[in-house]
CSV table of C-alpha atoms and ligand atoms in Angstrom, one decimal:
chain,number,residue,atom,x,y,z
A,1,MET,CA,-9.8,3.5,-30.8
A,2,LEU,CA,-6.6,5.5,-31.0
A,3,LYS,CA,-5.2,3.7,-28.0
A,4,PHE,CA,-6.1,0.4,-29.7
A,5,LEU,CA,-4.1,1.4,-32.8
A,6,VAL,CA,-1.2,2.7,-30.8
A,7,ASP,CA,-1.0,-0.6,-28.8
A,8,MET,CA,-1.2,-2.7,-31.9
A,9,PHE,CA,1.7,-0.9,-33.6
A,10,PHE,CA,3.7,0.0,-30.5
A,11,PRO,CA,2.7,-2.6,-27.9
A,12,PRO,CA,3.7,-1.5,-24.4
A,13,LEU,CA,6.5,-3.2,-22.5
A,14,CYS,CA,5.9,-5.2,-19.3
A,15,HIS,CA,7.2,-3.1,-16.4
A,16,ASN,CA,8.8,-6.2,-14.9
A,17,CYS,CA,10.3,-8.3,-17.6
A,18,ARG,CA,10.4,-5.7,-20.4
A,19,GLU,CA,8.7,-8.0,-22.9
A,20,PHE,CA,6.1,-6.6,-25.3
A,21,ILE,CA,2.5,-7.1,-24.1
A,22,PRO,CA,-0.1,-7.6,-26.8
A,23,ASN,CA,-3.6,-6.6,-25.7
A,24,ALA,CA,-2.2,-4.8,-22.6
A,25,GLY,CA,-4.8,-3.5,-20.2
A,26,ARG,CA,-4.0,-0.5,-18.1
A,27,VAL,CA,-1.5,-2.1,-15.7
A,28,HIS,CA,1.3,-3.1,-18.2
A,29,VAL,CA,2.5,-6.1,-16.3
A,30,CYS,CA,2.3,-9.3,-18.5
A,31,GLU,CA,0.3,-12.4,-17.5
A,32,LYS,CA,3.4,-14.4,-17.1
A,33,CYS,CA,4.9,-12.0,-14.5
A,34,LEU,CA,1.6,-11.6,-12.7
A,35,THR,CA,1.2,-15.3,-12.1
A,36,THR,CA,4.3,-15.1,-9.9
A,37,SER,CA,2.4,-13.0,-7.3
A,38,ARG,CA,-0.7,-14.5,-5.7
A,39,PRO,CA,-3.6,-12.2,-5.1
A,40,ILE,CA,-4.8,-12.2,-1.4
A,41,GLN,CA,-8.3,-13.6,-1.2
A,42,SER,CA,-10.6,-15.1,1.4
A,43,PRO,CA,-10.5,-16.9,3.7
A,44,MET,CA,-8.3,-14.3,5.5
A,45,CYS,CA,-8.4,-12.4,8.8
A,46,SER,CA,-11.3,-9.9,8.6
A,47,CYS,CA,-9.1,-7.4,10.5
A,48,CYS,CA,-5.4,-7.7,9.8
A,49,GLY,CA,-5.9,-9.4,6.4
A,50,ILE,CA,-3.5,-12.3,6.9
A,51,PRO,CA,-4.4,-15.0,4.5
A,52,PHE,CA,-5.3,-18.4,6.1
A,53,ALA,CA,-3.5,-21.5,5.0
A,54,THR,CA,-6.6,-23.2,3.8
A,55,ASP,CA,-8.7,-22.3,0.7
A,56,GLU,CA,-11.9,-23.5,2.5
A,57,GLY,CA,-14.3,-21.5,4.7
A,58,ILE,CA,-15.0,-17.9,5.2
A,59,SER,CA,-13.0,-14.9,6.5
A,60,HIS,CA,-13.0,-14.4,10.3
A,61,LEU,CA,-10.7,-12.8,13.0
A,62,CYS,CA,-7.3,-14.5,13.4
A,63,GLY,CA,-6.0,-15.5,16.8
A,64,ASN,CA,-3.8,-12.4,17.2
A,65,CYS,CA,-6.7,-10.0,16.4
A,66,ILE,CA,-9.0,-11.9,18.8
A,67,ALA,CA,-6.4,-11.6,21.6
A,68,LYS,CA,-5.8,-7.9,20.9
A,69,HIS,CA,-7.8,-6.1,18.3
A,70,PRO,CA,-5.6,-3.7,16.3
A,71,PRO,CA,-6.5,0.0,16.4
A,72,PHE,CA,-7.3,-0.1,12.6
A,73,ASP,CA,-10.7,-1.5,11.4
A,74,ALA,CA,-9.1,-3.5,8.6
A,75,ALA,CA,-5.8,-3.9,6.7
A,76,CYS,CA,-6.2,-5.0,3.1
A,77,GLY,CA,-3.3,-6.1,0.9
A,78,ALA,CA,-3.8,-6.7,-2.9
A,79,TYR,CA,-1.1,-9.3,-3.4
A,80,LEU,CA,1.3,-11.4,-1.4
A,81,TYR,CA,4.8,-9.8,-1.2
A,82,GLU,CA,6.4,-12.2,-3.7
A,83,GLY,CA,7.3,-12.6,-7.3
A,84,ALA,CA,6.9,-9.7,-9.8
A,85,VAL,CA,5.0,-7.5,-7.3
A,86,LYS,CA,7.9,-7.7,-4.9
A,87,GLU,CA,10.4,-7.0,-7.7
A,88,LEU,CA,8.4,-4.0,-8.9
A,89,ILE,CA,8.3,-2.6,-5.3
A,90,HIS,CA,12.1,-3.1,-5.0
A,91,ARG,CA,12.7,-1.3,-8.3
A,92,PHE,CA,10.4,1.5,-7.3
A,93,LYS,CA,11.8,2.1,-3.8
A,94,TYR,CA,15.4,1.1,-4.0
A,95,ASP,CA,16.3,1.7,-7.7
A,96,GLY,CA,14.3,4.9,-7.8
A,97,ARG,CA,12.2,3.8,-10.8
A,98,VAL,CA,9.3,6.1,-10.1
A,99,GLN,CA,7.5,5.0,-13.2
A,100,CYS,CA,6.6,1.8,-11.3
A,101,ARG,CA,4.2,3.7,-9.2
A,102,ARG,CA,1.5,3.5,-11.8
A,103,PRO,CA,1.4,-0.3,-12.3
A,104,LEU,CA,1.6,-0.8,-8.5
A,105,ALA,CA,-1.2,1.7,-7.8
A,106,LEU,CA,-3.3,0.1,-10.6
A,107,LEU,CA,-2.7,-3.5,-9.2
A,108,LEU,CA,-4.0,-2.2,-5.8
A,109,LEU,CA,-7.0,-0.4,-7.5
A,110,GLU,CA,-8.1,-3.5,-9.4
A,111,ARG,CA,-8.3,-5.6,-6.3
A,112,LEU,CA,-9.3,-3.2,-3.5
A,113,SER,CA,-11.5,-0.5,-5.1
A,114,GLY,CA,-14.7,-2.4,-4.0
A,115,VAL,CA,-13.5,-2.6,-0.4
A,116,VAL,CA,-12.7,1.2,-0.4
A,117,ALA,CA,-16.1,2.1,-2.1
A,118,ASP,CA,-17.9,0.1,0.6
A,119,PHE,CA,-15.9,1.9,3.3
A,120,SER,CA,-16.8,5.3,1.8
A,121,PRO,CA,-13.8,7.3,2.9
A,122,ASP,CA,-13.5,11.0,3.6
A,123,LEU,CA,-9.7,11.2,3.4
A,124,ILE,CA,-6.7,9.3,2.0
A,125,ILE,CA,-3.5,9.6,4.0
A,126,PRO,CA,-0.1,8.1,3.0
A,127,VAL,CA,2.1,6.5,5.7
A,128,PRO,CA,4.8,9.2,6.1
A,129,LEU,CA,8.5,8.8,5.9
A,130,HIS,CA,11.0,10.5,8.3
A,131,LYS,CA,12.6,13.5,6.6
A,132,LYS,CA,16.0,11.8,6.9
A,133,ARG,CA,14.6,8.7,4.9
A,134,LEU,CA,12.9,11.1,2.5
A,135,ARG,CA,16.3,12.8,1.8
A,136,GLN,CA,17.9,9.4,1.2
A,137,ARG,CA,15.2,8.1,-1.1
A,138,GLY,CA,14.1,11.3,-2.7
A,139,PHE,CA,10.4,10.5,-2.6
A,140,ASN,CA,7.8,8.8,-0.4
A,141,GLN,CA,6.5,5.7,-2.2
A,142,ALA,CA,3.2,5.9,-0.3
A,143,ILE,CA,2.5,9.5,-1.5
A,144,LEU,CA,3.2,8.6,-5.1
A,145,ILE,CA,0.9,5.5,-5.0
A,146,GLY,CA,-1.7,7.4,-2.9
A,147,GLU,CA,-1.9,10.2,-5.4
A,148,VAL,CA,-3.0,7.8,-8.1
A,149,LEU,CA,-5.6,6.2,-5.8
A,150,ALA,CA,-7.0,9.5,-4.6
A,151,LYS,CA,-7.5,10.7,-8.1
A,152,GLU,CA,-9.2,7.5,-9.3
A,153,TRP,CA,-11.4,7.2,-6.2
A,154,ARG,CA,-12.1,11.0,-6.1
A,155,VAL,CA,-11.3,11.2,-2.4
A,156,PRO,CA,-9.3,14.1,-0.8
A,157,PHE,CA,-5.6,13.3,-0.3
A,158,GLU,CA,-3.9,14.8,2.8
A,159,ARG,CA,-0.2,14.2,2.2
A,160,ARG,CA,1.0,16.3,5.0
A,161,LEU,CA,-1.5,15.8,7.8
A,162,LEU,CA,0.3,12.8,9.4
A,163,GLN,CA,4.0,13.2,10.1
A,164,ARG,CA,6.8,10.9,11.2
A,165,ILE,CA,8.4,12.8,14.1
A,166,ARG,CA,10.9,10.3,15.3
A,167,TRP,CA,13.5,8.3,13.4
A,168,THR,CA,12.9,4.5,13.6
A,169,GLU,CA,15.0,1.5,12.6
A,170,PRO,CA,13.6,-0.3,9.5
A,171,GLN,CA,11.0,-2.8,10.7
A,172,VAL,CA,12.4,-5.6,8.5
A,173,ASN,CA,15.5,-5.7,10.7
A,174,LEU,CA,13.5,-6.3,13.9
A,175,ALA,CA,11.8,-9.3,15.5
A,176,ALA,CA,8.0,-9.1,15.4
A,177,SER,CA,7.9,-8.5,19.2
A,178,GLU,CA,10.1,-5.4,18.9
A,179,ARG,CA,8.3,-3.7,16.0
A,180,MET,CA,5.4,-2.1,18.0
A,181,ALA,CA,7.9,-0.6,20.5
A,182,ASN,CA,10.0,0.7,17.6
A,183,VAL,CA,7.2,2.8,16.1
A,184,LYS,CA,5.6,3.9,19.4
A,185,GLY,CA,5.3,7.7,19.4
A,186,ALA,CA,6.8,8.0,16.0
A,187,PHE,CA,3.8,9.7,14.4
A,188,ALA,CA,1.9,12.9,15.0
A,189,LEU,CA,-0.8,15.0,13.3
A,190,ARG,CA,-0.2,18.5,12.2
A,191,GLU,CA,-3.8,19.5,12.7
A,192,PRO,CA,-5.6,16.8,14.7
A,193,LYS,CA,-9.0,18.4,14.1
A,194,LEU,CA,-8.8,17.5,10.4
A,195,ALA,CA,-9.0,13.8,11.3
A,196,SER,CA,-11.9,14.2,13.8
A,197,GLY,CA,-15.1,12.5,12.7
A,198,LYS,CA,-13.4,11.2,9.5
A,199,ARG,CA,-13.3,7.8,7.8
A,200,ILE,CA,-9.7,7.4,6.7
A,201,VAL,CA,-7.8,5.2,4.3
A,202,LEU,CA,-4.1,4.8,5.1
A,203,VAL,CA,-1.9,3.9,2.1
A,204,ASP,CA,1.4,2.2,2.0
A,205,ASP,CA,3.3,-0.1,-0.4
A,206,VAL,CA,3.9,-3.1,1.8
A,207,LEU,CA,2.4,-4.3,5.1
A,208,THR,CA,4.7,-6.5,7.2
A,209,THR,CA,3.5,-7.0,10.7
A,210,GLY,CA,1.0,-4.1,10.6
A,211,SER,CA,2.8,-2.3,13.5
A,212,THR,CA,3.4,0.9,11.5
A,213,VAL,CA,-0.3,1.2,10.3
A,214,ALA,CA,-1.4,0.2,13.8
A,215,GLU,CA,0.6,3.1,15.3
A,216,CYS,CA,-0.7,5.5,12.6
A,217,SER,CA,-4.2,4.4,13.3
A,218,ASN,CA,-3.7,5.0,17.1
A,219,VAL,CA,-2.8,8.6,16.4
A,220,LEU,CA,-5.8,9.1,14.1
A,221,LYS,CA,-8.3,7.4,16.4
A,222,LYS,CA,-7.0,9.5,19.4
A,223,ALA,CA,-7.7,12.6,17.3
A,224,GLY,CA,-11.3,11.3,16.8
A,225,ALA,CA,-11.2,9.5,13.5
A,226,LEU,CA,-14.4,7.4,13.1
A,227,ALA,CA,-12.8,4.5,11.2
A,228,VAL,CA,-9.4,3.7,9.7
A,229,ILE,CA,-8.5,1.1,7.1
A,230,ALA,CA,-5.1,0.5,5.6
A,231,VAL,CA,-4.6,-0.5,1.9
A,232,THR,CA,-1.3,-1.8,0.6
A,233,VAL,CA,-0.1,-3.2,-2.7
A,234,ALA,CA,1.5,-6.1,-1.0
A,235,ARG,CA,1.4,-8.0,2.3
A,236,VAL,CA,3.8,-10.5,3.8
A,237,ALA,CA,2.1,-13.9,4.4
A,238,GLU,CA,2.9,-14.1,8.1
A,239,ASN,CA,2.6,-11.7,11.0
B,301,ZN,ZN1,6.4,-9.5,-17.7
B,302,ZN,ZN1,-5.8,-10.8,12.2
């Protein structure tokens, strides 16, 4: 009731366009902005989560995942990396607007909580940054988003278990074929036994080719993780 009155007299601003939002829910991104980012829905690849070009039919494995099954069990993006979701991620990561973490985490929560509940995870792990990148940016976006998710899902959050031990070039600057080699051997676990026998959710802001989460999953599976899925706020539409 109090929140209703506060929203009526002081309506919240949209995190993206800064317009007032009457009847705002929890996310605080207005309808108009949200329509610029398409939610990812079936049919899509049941492993890497790439959306198929058609609206017809059911989800199944894509050609790439049939040819070589990734080390993760599934990768799920909430929205395509476009429009307001892309702008919010840019503001968050590159302009240091850390308050964007909440709407981004909530957008992920709204779409992927069901998948995560069905998966029934033991641990949530953020994709780590190299300490040089951490110094440049000042924060790890995957940790900030993951903290909100872990609290809502009531799942333990292990922010320091997985580490990035080698500097890698940003994946966006590389051809798809070079990305797996770029991240090979870039991750390690501080205490491998903590991953053994666990069902793990990896968290990141954006999934591009999936090479980064694939390499993280490799490390976790080698340490005996039972199952690994990756959840991201956004996903690019092509591998
Ligand atoms: Zn807006
Ligand atoms: Zn696939």
